[in-house]
Amino acid sequence: MTYPAIPDPGAGLRLHLNENTAGCSPSVLAAVRSLEREDTAFYPDYGPITSAAERWFGVPPGWVQLTNGLDEGLHVVAHAAARRGSLVDHQTGARVPTSGRGQALVVEPAFEMYAACAEAAELDAVHIPPAPDFAFPLEAILSALRSDTRLVNLTDPNNPTGLPIPSGAVDRIAEAAPQSMVLVDEAYAEFSGRTLVGPALERHRNLIVGRTFAKAHGLAALRVGALVAHPDTLAPIRRLLPPYSLNVCAVRALDAALQDRAYLDWYVGQSRDSRSLLERFCTAHGFAFWPSEANFVLIRVGDGASELVRAMAERRIFIRDRSAAPGCGGCIRVTAGVVAHTQQCLTVWEDILASRAD
Ligand SMILES: *Cc1c(COP(=O)(O)O)cnc(C)c1O
């Protein structure tokens, strides 16, 4: 499969992948360090940590499936969706697809993994192009639905724009696509303060919410994500998952992270303040930006986007060139993490602008 190639920048300030720039809560590290020899030798028991995650999401037992990062969740949902509607030839036992390959809708500009997962699952990705100013293309999505649409990938708030899905839109899509799984990726829900986890999952048995502890909780390298849905919806997905996809460090880390609400609140506050700093900087310099509900801001800097990303990288500040993404010509994406880091980034950016003006 074709993963997006993002070269590791090396040492410096990483504002290019929406990671937590502060790192995890100190209590997470303490929990990982407290492992005993037997803990590494025994297969992990996921009962207590799954219950803790269900309490965290406020859902009944059976509604959460932990995954090895949300990326694994995206993968396994694509594979489960591709299998739905397939028939088994009772003579040969071979699987007979009802109508060739199914389709997966990808609403652009989108997180690159959706197309990669569709390809891996042999679904044809159908790309819904961006509307002016990235308005949510509800009507275009509804009219793209077909009987062989197996998966609709949505992101709230979206990456790379940071924009929300308007309320009610997911309901309309889930109702219009009973033949399809509707996956709402809420990787940035802690920053937006908004989630579909709740009655919508009871109403729509084709709806799945994806969450990750990589971003707000700073566990990206430990790989912990979750799929939240009605147990009947999760059943065909669970059948495709390996039995032990989270390692014991991730289990311990998640348990500690979920107990440290104060750390999460602090980080979300830092990110919100950083977003304001970035937005004020853009306004002062006449750069267009989109009001983000996530821990990053998409900024239109114009023709010099790639050159700016390179100039910043020379000063060890890594930001993401998004100018090749649909609708994102001339755009960069900057992570809004710890305020001091954002200030460091803006000081360097200011310097670069000043040296160009000379
Ligand atoms: C970062 C990100 C993910 C990946 O989460 P992991 O838990 O690190 O795999 C998924 N979806 C979106 C939209 C993201 O930005």
mmCIF file of C-alpha atoms and ligand atoms in Angstrom:
data_model
loop_
_atom_site.group_PDB
_atom_site.id
_atom_site.type_symbol
_atom_site.label_atom_id
_atom_site.label_comp_id
_atom_site.label_asym_id
_atom_site.label_seq_id
_atom_site.Cartn_x
_atom_site.Cartn_y
_atom_site.Cartn_z
ATOM 1 C CA MET A 1 0.000 0.000 0.000
ATOM 2 C CA THR A 2 1.111 3.573 -0.517
ATOM 3 C CA TYR A 3 1.654 5.395 2.737
ATOM 4 C CA PRO A 4 2.394 9.102 2.556
ATOM 5 C CA ALA A 5 6.164 9.543 2.704
ATOM 6 C CA ILE A 6 7.036 12.090 5.373
ATOM 7 C CA PRO A 7 10.778 12.189 5.947
ATOM 8 C CA ASP A 8 11.807 12.376 9.586
ATOM 9 C CA PRO A 9 13.174 15.876 10.058
ATOM 10 C CA GLY A 10 15.585 14.952 12.833
ATOM 11 C CA ALA A 11 16.125 17.141 15.869
ATOM 12 C CA GLY A 12 14.148 20.348 15.997
ATOM 13 C CA LEU A 13 10.690 21.645 16.704
ATOM 14 C CA ARG A 14 8.167 19.252 15.158
ATOM 15 C CA LEU A 15 5.099 21.227 14.125
ATOM 16 C CA HIS A 16 4.403 19.183 10.986
ATOM 17 C CA LEU A 17 2.459 16.116 12.178
ATOM 18 C CA ASN A 18 0.032 17.546 14.761
ATOM 19 C CA GLU A 19 1.858 15.731 17.540
ATOM 20 C CA ASN A 20 1.724 16.825 21.172
ATOM 21 C CA THR A 21 4.721 19.165 21.494
ATOM 22 C CA ALA A 22 4.882 18.749 25.301
ATOM 23 C CA GLY A 23 5.014 14.950 25.324
ATOM 24 C CA CYS A 24 2.800 12.722 27.443
ATOM 25 C CA SER A 25 1.787 13.290 31.054
ATOM 26 C CA PRO A 26 4.666 12.474 33.455
ATOM 27 C CA SER A 27 2.380 9.906 35.102
ATOM 28 C CA VAL A 28 2.327 7.977 31.809
ATOM 29 C CA LEU A 29 6.089 7.538 31.917
ATOM 30 C CA ALA A 30 5.950 6.523 35.571
ATOM 31 C CA ALA A 31 3.368 3.858 34.699
ATOM 32 C CA VAL A 32 5.477 2.452 31.874
ATOM 33 C CA ARG A 33 8.561 2.433 34.108
ATOM 34 C CA SER A 34 6.707 0.502 36.787
ATOM 35 C CA LEU A 35 6.433 -2.608 34.585
ATOM 36 C CA GLU A 36 7.647 -5.808 36.220
ATOM 37 C CA ARG A 37 9.452 -8.653 34.440
ATOM 38 C CA GLU A 38 6.287 -10.784 34.300
ATOM 39 C CA ASP A 39 4.347 -7.924 32.744
ATOM 40 C CA THR A 40 6.424 -8.185 29.598
ATOM 41 C CA ALA A 41 6.215 -11.966 29.522
ATOM 42 C CA PHE A 42 2.440 -12.417 29.720
ATOM 43 C CA TYR A 43 -0.056 -11.542 26.988
ATOM 44 C CA PRO A 44 -1.879 -8.425 28.113
ATOM 45 C CA ASP A 45 -5.376 -8.552 29.626
ATOM 46 C CA TYR A 46 -7.469 -5.892 27.892
ATOM 47 C CA GLY A 47 -10.510 -6.188 30.197
ATOM 48 C CA PRO A 48 -9.704 -3.464 32.758
ATOM 49 C CA ILE A 49 -8.272 -0.960 30.243
ATOM 50 C CA THR A 50 -11.218 -1.426 27.871
ATOM 51 C CA SER A 51 -13.601 -0.778 30.780
ATOM 52 C CA ALA A 52 -11.613 2.329 31.695
ATOM 53 C CA ALA A 53 -11.862 3.555 28.095
ATOM 54 C CA GLU A 54 -15.619 2.848 28.032
ATOM 55 C CA ARG A 55 -16.034 4.939 31.186
ATOM 56 C CA TRP A 56 -13.910 7.675 29.617
ATOM 57 C CA PHE A 57 -16.150 7.750 26.533
ATOM 58 C CA GLY A 58 -19.314 7.331 28.635
ATOM 59 C CA VAL A 59 -20.544 4.270 26.727
ATOM 60 C CA PRO A 60 -21.815 0.877 27.950
ATOM 61 C CA PRO A 61 -19.582 -2.231 28.056
ATOM 62 C CA GLY A 62 -18.839 -3.647 24.598
ATOM 63 C CA TRP A 63 -18.924 -0.316 22.774
ATOM 64 C CA VAL A 64 -15.140 0.320 22.612
ATOM 65 C CA GLN A 65 -12.515 -1.555 20.640
ATOM 66 C CA LEU A 66 -8.976 -0.430 21.392
ATOM 67 C CA THR A 67 -6.612 -0.505 18.425
ATOM 68 C CA ASN A 68 -2.903 -0.110 17.720
ATOM 69 C CA GLY A 69 -3.311 3.580 16.985
ATOM 70 C CA LEU A 70 -6.337 4.853 15.119
ATOM 71 C CA ASP A 71 -4.494 3.994 11.898
ATOM 72 C CA GLU A 72 -5.059 0.314 12.653
ATOM 73 C CA GLY A 73 -8.718 1.124 13.282
ATOM 74 C CA LEU A 74 -9.006 2.876 9.905
ATOM 75 C CA HIS A 75 -7.428 -0.141 8.246
ATOM 76 C CA VAL A 76 -9.605 -2.736 9.828
ATOM 77 C CA VAL A 77 -12.792 -0.743 9.189
ATOM 78 C CA ALA A 78 -11.878 -0.474 5.494
ATOM 79 C CA HIS A 79 -11.311 -4.221 5.330
ATOM 80 C CA ALA A 80 -14.554 -5.007 7.155
ATOM 81 C CA ALA A 81 -16.455 -2.606 4.897
ATOM 82 C CA ALA A 82 -14.978 -4.188 1.776
ATOM 83 C CA ARG A 83 -16.179 -7.613 2.919
ATOM 84 C CA ARG A 84 -19.721 -6.509 3.654
ATOM 85 C CA GLY A 85 -22.140 -7.600 0.961
ATOM 86 C CA SER A 86 -19.755 -10.276 -0.301
ATOM 87 C CA LEU A 87 -21.232 -13.722 -0.893
ATOM 88 C CA VAL A 88 -19.644 -17.082 -0.320
ATOM 89 C CA ASP A 89 -19.898 -19.654 -3.114
ATOM 90 C CA HIS A 90 -21.228 -22.649 -1.190
ATOM 91 C CA GLN A 91 -19.661 -25.148 -3.575
ATOM 92 C CA THR A 92 -16.136 -23.791 -3.695
ATOM 93 C CA GLY A 93 -16.182 -21.758 -0.472
ATOM 94 C CA ALA A 94 -14.769 -18.842 -2.472
ATOM 95 C CA ARG A 95 -15.883 -15.315 -1.792
ATOM 96 C CA VAL A 96 -17.965 -13.785 -4.599
ATOM 97 C CA PRO A 97 -18.313 -10.018 -4.504
ATOM 98 C CA THR A 98 -21.841 -8.875 -5.348
ATOM 99 C CA SER A 99 -20.831 -6.208 -7.838
ATOM 100 C CA GLY A 100 -17.087 -6.057 -8.258
ATOM 101 C CA ARG A 101 -15.122 -3.716 -6.052
ATOM 102 C CA GLY A 102 -16.959 -1.534 -3.590
ATOM 103 C CA GLN A 103 -16.335 2.163 -3.210
ATOM 104 C CA ALA A 104 -14.997 4.292 -0.375
ATOM 105 C CA LEU A 105 -15.846 8.005 -0.313
ATOM 106 C CA VAL A 106 -13.037 10.365 0.651
ATOM 107 C CA VAL A 107 -13.995 14.001 1.246
ATOM 108 C CA GLU A 108 -11.110 16.237 0.136
ATOM 109 C CA PRO A 109 -8.906 17.646 1.413
ATOM 110 C CA ALA A 110 -8.553 14.538 3.578
ATOM 111 C CA PHE A 111 -6.165 12.677 5.866
ATOM 112 C CA GLU A 112 -4.068 10.592 3.444
ATOM 113 C CA MET A 113 -4.635 7.300 5.257
ATOM 114 C CA TYR A 114 -8.221 6.946 4.010
ATOM 115 C CA ALA A 115 -7.165 6.491 0.398
ATOM 116 C CA ALA A 116 -4.281 4.231 1.474
ATOM 117 C CA CYS A 117 -6.625 2.028 3.530
ATOM 118 C CA ALA A 118 -9.196 1.896 0.711
ATOM 119 C CA GLU A 119 -6.495 0.733 -1.667
ATOM 120 C CA ALA A 120 -5.270 -1.902 0.792
ATOM 121 C CA ALA A 121 -8.825 -3.199 1.199
ATOM 122 C CA GLU A 122 -9.421 -3.181 -2.580
ATOM 123 C CA LEU A 123 -12.069 -0.479 -2.366
ATOM 124 C CA ASP A 124 -12.116 2.164 -5.100
ATOM 125 C CA ALA A 125 -11.599 5.559 -3.504
ATOM 126 C CA VAL A 126 -14.075 8.146 -4.801
ATOM 127 C CA HIS A 127 -12.762 11.612 -4.028
ATOM 128 C CA ILE A 128 -15.317 14.349 -3.305
ATOM 129 C CA PRO A 129 -13.613 17.601 -4.355
ATOM 130 C CA PRO A 130 -13.447 20.565 -1.981
ATOM 131 C CA ALA A 131 -16.195 23.192 -2.137
ATOM 132 C CA PRO A 132 -15.310 26.918 -2.091
ATOM 133 C CA ASP A 133 -13.743 27.823 1.263
ATOM 134 C CA PHE A 134 -13.970 24.147 2.282
ATOM 135 C CA ALA A 135 -17.712 24.340 3.004
ATOM 136 C CA PHE A 136 -18.835 20.831 3.993
ATOM 137 C CA PRO A 137 -20.021 19.211 0.702
ATOM 138 C CA LEU A 138 -23.106 17.461 2.097
ATOM 139 C CA GLU A 139 -25.088 17.441 -1.153
ATOM 140 C CA ALA A 140 -22.092 16.191 -3.163
ATOM 141 C CA ILE A 141 -21.591 13.352 -0.657
ATOM 142 C CA LEU A 142 -25.273 12.393 -0.742
ATOM 143 C CA SER A 143 -25.335 12.332 -4.527
ATOM 144 C CA ALA A 144 -22.124 10.282 -4.689
ATOM 145 C CA LEU A 145 -23.680 7.457 -2.638
ATOM 146 C CA ARG A 146 -24.343 4.290 -4.640
ATOM 147 C CA SER A 147 -25.468 0.777 -3.859
ATOM 148 C CA ASP A 148 -21.827 -0.319 -3.860
ATOM 149 C CA THR A 149 -20.622 2.445 -1.536
ATOM 150 C CA ARG A 150 -19.208 0.423 1.344
ATOM 151 C CA LEU A 151 -17.436 3.115 3.338
ATOM 152 C CA VAL A 152 -17.764 6.863 3.895
ATOM 153 C CA ASN A 153 -14.749 8.479 5.584
ATOM 154 C CA LEU A 154 -15.499 11.707 7.449
ATOM 155 C CA THR A 155 -13.279 13.742 9.783
ATOM 156 C CA ASP A 156 -14.499 16.080 12.519
ATOM 157 C CA PRO A 157 -12.776 18.494 12.855
ATOM 158 C CA ASN A 158 -11.146 17.917 9.502
ATOM 159 C CA ASN A 159 -7.426 17.486 8.919
ATOM 160 C CA PRO A 160 -5.884 19.601 7.296
ATOM 161 C CA THR A 161 -8.486 22.397 7.538
ATOM 162 C CA GLY A 162 -9.480 22.147 11.213
ATOM 163 C CA LEU A 163 -13.085 22.857 10.194
ATOM 164 C CA PRO A 164 -16.082 21.140 11.834
ATOM 165 C CA ILE A 165 -18.740 19.018 10.137
ATOM 166 C CA PRO A 166 -22.007 20.992 10.446
ATOM 167 C CA SER A 167 -24.393 19.484 12.965
ATOM 168 C CA GLY A 168 -26.931 17.112 11.460
ATOM 169 C CA ALA A 169 -24.800 16.316 8.391
ATOM 170 C CA VAL A 170 -23.557 12.961 9.682
ATOM 171 C CA ASP A 171 -27.147 11.949 10.527
ATOM 172 C CA ARG A 172 -28.200 12.679 6.950
ATOM 173 C CA ILE A 173 -25.303 10.669 5.502
ATOM 174 C CA ALA A 174 -25.749 7.708 7.861
ATOM 175 C CA GLU A 175 -29.456 7.566 7.016
ATOM 176 C CA ALA A 176 -28.833 7.813 3.275
ATOM 177 C CA ALA A 177 -26.153 5.090 3.281
ATOM 178 C CA PRO A 178 -27.515 2.044 5.148
ATOM 179 C CA GLN A 179 -25.434 -0.223 2.863
ATOM 180 C CA SER A 180 -22.249 1.506 3.954
ATOM 181 C CA MET A 181 -20.104 1.962 7.056
ATOM 182 C CA VAL A 182 -19.816 5.623 8.000
ATOM 183 C CA LEU A 183 -16.569 6.248 9.858
ATOM 184 C CA VAL A 184 -16.251 9.596 11.616
ATOM 185 C CA ASP A 185 -12.604 10.154 12.513
ATOM 186 C CA GLU A 186 -12.515 12.313 15.652
ATOM 187 C CA ALA A 187 -8.737 12.355 16.113
ATOM 188 C CA TYR A 188 -8.972 15.961 17.359
ATOM 189 C CA ALA A 189 -12.145 15.731 19.482
ATOM 190 C CA GLU A 190 -10.353 16.738 22.701
ATOM 191 C CA PHE A 191 -9.487 20.058 21.055
ATOM 192 C CA SER A 192 -12.909 20.679 19.495
ATOM 193 C CA GLY A 193 -14.784 19.549 22.607
ATOM 194 C CA ARG A 194 -17.331 17.893 20.321
ATOM 195 C CA THR A 195 -18.093 14.226 19.659
ATOM 196 C CA LEU A 196 -20.722 11.954 18.140
ATOM 197 C CA VAL A 197 -20.098 9.386 20.853
ATOM 198 C CA GLY A 198 -23.565 9.130 22.392
ATOM 199 C CA PRO A 199 -27.114 8.656 21.104
ATOM 200 C CA ALA A 200 -26.083 8.956 17.414
ATOM 201 C CA LEU A 201 -24.308 5.584 17.703
ATOM 202 C CA GLU A 202 -27.488 4.002 19.031
ATOM 203 C CA ARG A 203 -29.542 5.574 16.221
ATOM 204 C CA HIS A 204 -27.199 4.608 13.390
ATOM 205 C CA ARG A 205 -25.874 1.067 13.442
ATOM 206 C CA ASN A 206 -23.664 1.861 10.416
ATOM 207 C CA LEU A 207 -21.870 4.653 12.304
ATOM 208 C CA ILE A 208 -18.419 4.230 13.855
ATOM 209 C CA VAL A 209 -16.422 6.913 15.668
ATOM 210 C CA GLY A 210 -12.626 6.716 15.512
ATOM 211 C CA ARG A 211 -10.560 8.241 18.332
ATOM 212 C CA THR A 212 -6.867 8.394 19.127
ATOM 213 C CA PHE A 213 -4.763 9.041 22.198
ATOM 214 C CA ALA A 214 -1.859 10.088 19.961
ATOM 215 C CA LYS A 215 -2.623 13.767 19.680
ATOM 216 C CA ALA A 216 -4.077 15.397 22.808
ATOM 217 C CA HIS A 217 -2.705 12.714 25.161
ATOM 218 C CA GLY A 218 0.722 12.554 23.509
ATOM 219 C CA LEU A 219 0.851 8.770 23.020
ATOM 220 C CA ALA A 220 1.636 8.763 19.281
ATOM 221 C CA ALA A 221 4.726 6.564 19.638
ATOM 222 C CA LEU A 222 2.940 4.104 21.940
ATOM 223 C CA ARG A 223 0.117 3.594 19.379
ATOM 224 C CA VAL A 224 -3.298 3.673 21.062
ATOM 225 C CA GLY A 225 -6.558 4.372 19.303
ATOM 226 C CA ALA A 226 -10.176 3.333 19.693
ATOM 227 C CA LEU A 227 -13.237 2.539 17.632
ATOM 228 C CA VAL A 228 -16.507 3.403 19.344
ATOM 229 C CA ALA A 229 -19.788 1.957 18.033
ATOM 230 C CA HIS A 230 -22.701 -0.309 18.897
ATOM 231 C CA PRO A 231 -21.400 -3.832 19.667
ATOM 232 C CA ASP A 232 -23.284 -5.241 16.638
ATOM 233 C CA THR A 233 -21.470 -2.719 14.450
ATOM 234 C CA LEU A 234 -18.106 -3.619 15.965
ATOM 235 C CA ALA A 235 -18.586 -7.404 15.660
ATOM 236 C CA PRO A 236 -17.513 -7.805 11.983
ATOM 237 C CA ILE A 237 -14.577 -5.455 12.627
ATOM 238 C CA ARG A 238 -13.402 -7.382 15.691
ATOM 239 C CA ARG A 239 -13.276 -10.593 13.681
ATOM 240 C CA LEU A 240 -10.509 -9.074 11.539
ATOM 241 C CA LEU A 241 -8.318 -7.772 14.372
ATOM 242 C CA PRO A 242 -5.410 -9.758 15.767
ATOM 243 C CA PRO A 243 -6.054 -10.725 19.402
ATOM 244 C CA TYR A 244 -3.142 -8.766 20.927
ATOM 245 C CA SER A 245 -2.621 -5.621 18.916
ATOM 246 C CA LEU A 246 -1.868 -3.325 21.891
ATOM 247 C CA ASN A 247 1.340 -3.970 23.754
ATOM 248 C CA VAL A 248 1.593 -3.766 27.520
ATOM 249 C CA CYS A 249 3.355 -0.374 27.507
ATOM 250 C CA ALA A 250 0.428 1.112 25.599
ATOM 251 C CA VAL A 251 -2.059 -0.474 28.009
ATOM 252 C CA ARG A 252 -0.274 0.952 31.065
ATOM 253 C CA ALA A 253 0.218 4.313 29.384
ATOM 254 C CA LEU A 254 -3.430 4.689 28.418
ATOM 255 C CA ASP A 255 -4.586 3.829 31.925
ATOM 256 C CA ALA A 256 -2.340 6.543 33.394
ATOM 257 C CA ALA A 257 -3.263 9.078 30.695
ATOM 258 C CA LEU A 258 -6.999 8.630 31.292
ATOM 259 C CA GLN A 259 -6.504 9.344 34.989
ATOM 260 C CA ASP A 260 -4.633 12.599 34.415
ATOM 261 C CA ARG A 261 -7.443 14.893 33.316
ATOM 262 C CA ALA A 262 -5.547 17.947 34.599
ATOM 263 C CA TYR A 263 -2.696 17.345 32.182
ATOM 264 C CA LEU A 264 -5.074 16.971 29.248
ATOM 265 C CA ASP A 265 -6.912 20.171 30.198
ATOM 266 C CA TRP A 266 -3.612 22.036 30.465
ATOM 267 C CA TYR A 267 -2.491 20.867 27.051
ATOM 268 C CA VAL A 268 -5.798 21.637 25.352
ATOM 269 C CA GLY A 269 -5.560 25.150 26.855
ATOM 270 C CA GLN A 270 -2.002 25.577 25.537
ATOM 271 C CA SER A 271 -3.129 24.500 22.103
ATOM 272 C CA ARG A 272 -6.092 26.906 22.131
ATOM 273 C CA ASP A 273 -3.799 29.805 23.098
ATOM 274 C CA SER A 274 -1.312 28.777 20.412
ATOM 275 C CA ARG A 275 -4.074 28.773 17.832
ATOM 276 C CA SER A 276 -4.942 32.361 18.770
ATOM 277 C CA LEU A 277 -1.276 33.369 18.455
ATOM 278 C CA LEU A 278 -1.056 31.809 15.001
ATOM 279 C CA GLU A 279 -4.309 33.449 13.906
ATOM 280 C CA ARG A 280 -3.199 36.868 15.145
ATOM 281 C CA PHE A 281 0.106 36.470 13.315
ATOM 282 C CA CYS A 282 -1.747 35.600 10.100
ATOM 283 C CA THR A 283 -4.074 38.565 10.440
ATOM 284 C CA ALA A 284 -1.124 40.901 11.049
ATOM 285 C CA HIS A 285 0.654 39.607 7.935
ATOM 286 C CA GLY A 286 -2.392 39.339 5.693
ATOM 287 C CA PHE A 287 -2.319 35.522 5.387
ATOM 288 C CA ALA A 288 -5.683 33.794 4.970
ATOM 289 C CA PHE A 289 -6.363 30.995 7.458
ATOM 290 C CA TRP A 290 -9.314 28.801 8.420
ATOM 291 C CA PRO A 291 -10.657 28.998 11.976
ATOM 292 C CA SER A 292 -9.479 25.661 13.330
ATOM 293 C CA GLU A 293 -11.082 23.544 16.046
ATOM 294 C CA ALA A 294 -8.038 21.258 16.160
ATOM 295 C CA ASN A 295 -4.407 21.554 17.303
ATOM 296 C CA PHE A 296 -3.209 23.018 13.998
ATOM 297 C CA VAL A 297 -3.991 25.841 11.618
ATOM 298 C CA LEU A 298 -4.092 25.728 7.813
ATOM 299 C CA ILE A 299 -2.652 28.948 6.450
ATOM 300 C CA ARG A 300 -2.537 30.246 2.888
ATOM 301 C CA VAL A 301 0.857 31.894 2.460
ATOM 302 C CA GLY A 302 0.764 31.964 -1.347
ATOM 303 C CA ASP A 303 3.339 30.943 -3.933
ATOM 304 C CA GLY A 304 6.211 30.707 -1.476
ATOM 305 C CA ALA A 305 4.737 27.872 0.631
ATOM 306 C CA SER A 306 7.387 25.257 -0.187
ATOM 307 C CA GLU A 307 10.169 27.805 0.073
ATOM 308 C CA LEU A 308 8.916 28.925 3.501
ATOM 309 C CA VAL A 309 8.751 25.311 4.729
ATOM 310 C CA ARG A 310 12.361 24.828 3.563
ATOM 311 C CA ALA A 311 13.568 28.073 5.129
ATOM 312 C CA MET A 312 11.921 27.192 8.427
ATOM 313 C CA ALA A 313 13.418 23.667 8.304
ATOM 314 C CA GLU A 314 16.888 25.175 7.911
ATOM 315 C CA ARG A 315 16.211 26.868 11.240
ATOM 316 C CA ARG A 316 15.041 23.520 12.704
ATOM 317 C CA ILE A 317 11.342 24.431 12.759
ATOM 318 C CA PHE A 318 9.325 21.799 10.908
ATOM 319 C CA ILE A 319 5.952 22.750 9.462
ATOM 320 C CA ARG A 320 3.949 20.935 6.799
ATOM 321 C CA ASP A 321 3.703 21.937 3.179
ATOM 322 C CA ARG A 322 0.091 21.167 2.221
ATOM 323 C CA SER A 323 0.122 23.080 -1.060
ATOM 324 C CA ALA A 324 -0.336 19.880 -3.103
ATOM 325 C CA ALA A 325 -3.529 18.816 -1.260
ATOM 326 C CA PRO A 326 -6.837 19.413 -3.098
ATOM 327 C CA GLY A 327 -8.007 22.997 -2.606
ATOM 328 C CA CYS A 328 -4.913 23.819 -0.539
ATOM 329 C CA GLY A 329 -2.724 25.588 -3.124
ATOM 330 C CA GLY A 330 -0.244 27.870 -1.348
ATOM 331 C CA CYS A 331 -1.090 26.404 2.075
ATOM 332 C CA ILE A 332 1.001 25.266 5.004
ATOM 333 C CA ARG A 333 -0.220 23.547 8.173
ATOM 334 C CA VAL A 334 1.295 24.431 11.534
ATOM 335 C CA THR A 335 0.736 22.472 14.750
ATOM 336 C CA ALA A 336 -0.577 24.530 17.678
ATOM 337 C CA GLY A 337 1.037 22.952 20.743
ATOM 338 C CA VAL A 338 2.767 24.466 23.750
ATOM 339 C CA VAL A 339 2.608 28.284 23.645
ATOM 340 C CA ALA A 340 6.389 28.715 24.052
ATOM 341 C CA HIS A 341 6.917 26.490 21.008
ATOM 342 C CA THR A 342 4.465 28.508 18.929
ATOM 343 C CA GLN A 343 6.237 31.703 19.949
ATOM 344 C CA GLN A 344 9.560 30.170 18.889
ATOM 345 C CA CYS A 345 8.052 29.267 15.512
ATOM 346 C CA LEU A 346 6.575 32.722 14.970
ATOM 347 C CA THR A 347 9.831 34.461 15.900
ATOM 348 C CA VAL A 348 11.663 32.483 13.228
ATOM 349 C CA TRP A 349 8.883 33.049 10.692
ATOM 350 C CA GLU A 350 8.920 36.785 11.429
ATOM 351 C CA ASP A 351 12.692 36.785 10.885
ATOM 352 C CA ILE A 352 12.340 35.059 7.528
ATOM 353 C CA LEU A 353 9.680 37.537 6.411
ATOM 354 C CA ALA A 354 11.846 40.464 7.516
ATOM 355 C CA SER A 355 14.909 39.148 5.676
ATOM 356 C CA ARG A 356 12.839 38.782 2.494
ATOM 357 C CA ALA A 357 11.561 42.313 2.820
ATOM 358 C CA ASP A 358 15.140 43.670 2.873
HETATM 359 C C1 LIG B 1 -3.113 11.663 13.424
HETATM 360 C C2 LIG B 1 -4.372 11.178 12.835
HETATM 361 C C3 LIG B 1 -4.741 9.833 12.937
HETATM 362 C C4 LIG B 1 -3.775 8.764 13.414
HETATM 363 O O1 LIG B 1 -3.865 8.449 14.732
HETATM 364 P P1 LIG B 1 -2.909 7.313 15.327
HETATM 365 O O2 LIG B 1 -3.615 6.916 16.568
HETATM 366 O O3 LIG B 1 -1.576 7.917 15.560
HETATM 367 O O4 LIG B 1 -2.830 6.191 14.338
HETATM 368 C C5 LIG B 1 -5.971 9.439 12.450
HETATM 369 N N1 LIG B 1 -6.793 10.340 11.859
HETATM 370 C C6 LIG B 1 -6.462 11.632 11.712
HETATM 371 C C7 LIG B 1 -7.404 12.569 11.046
HETATM 372 C C8 LIG B 1 -5.234 12.091 12.178
HETATM 373 O O5 LIG B 1 -4.882 13.365 11.968
#
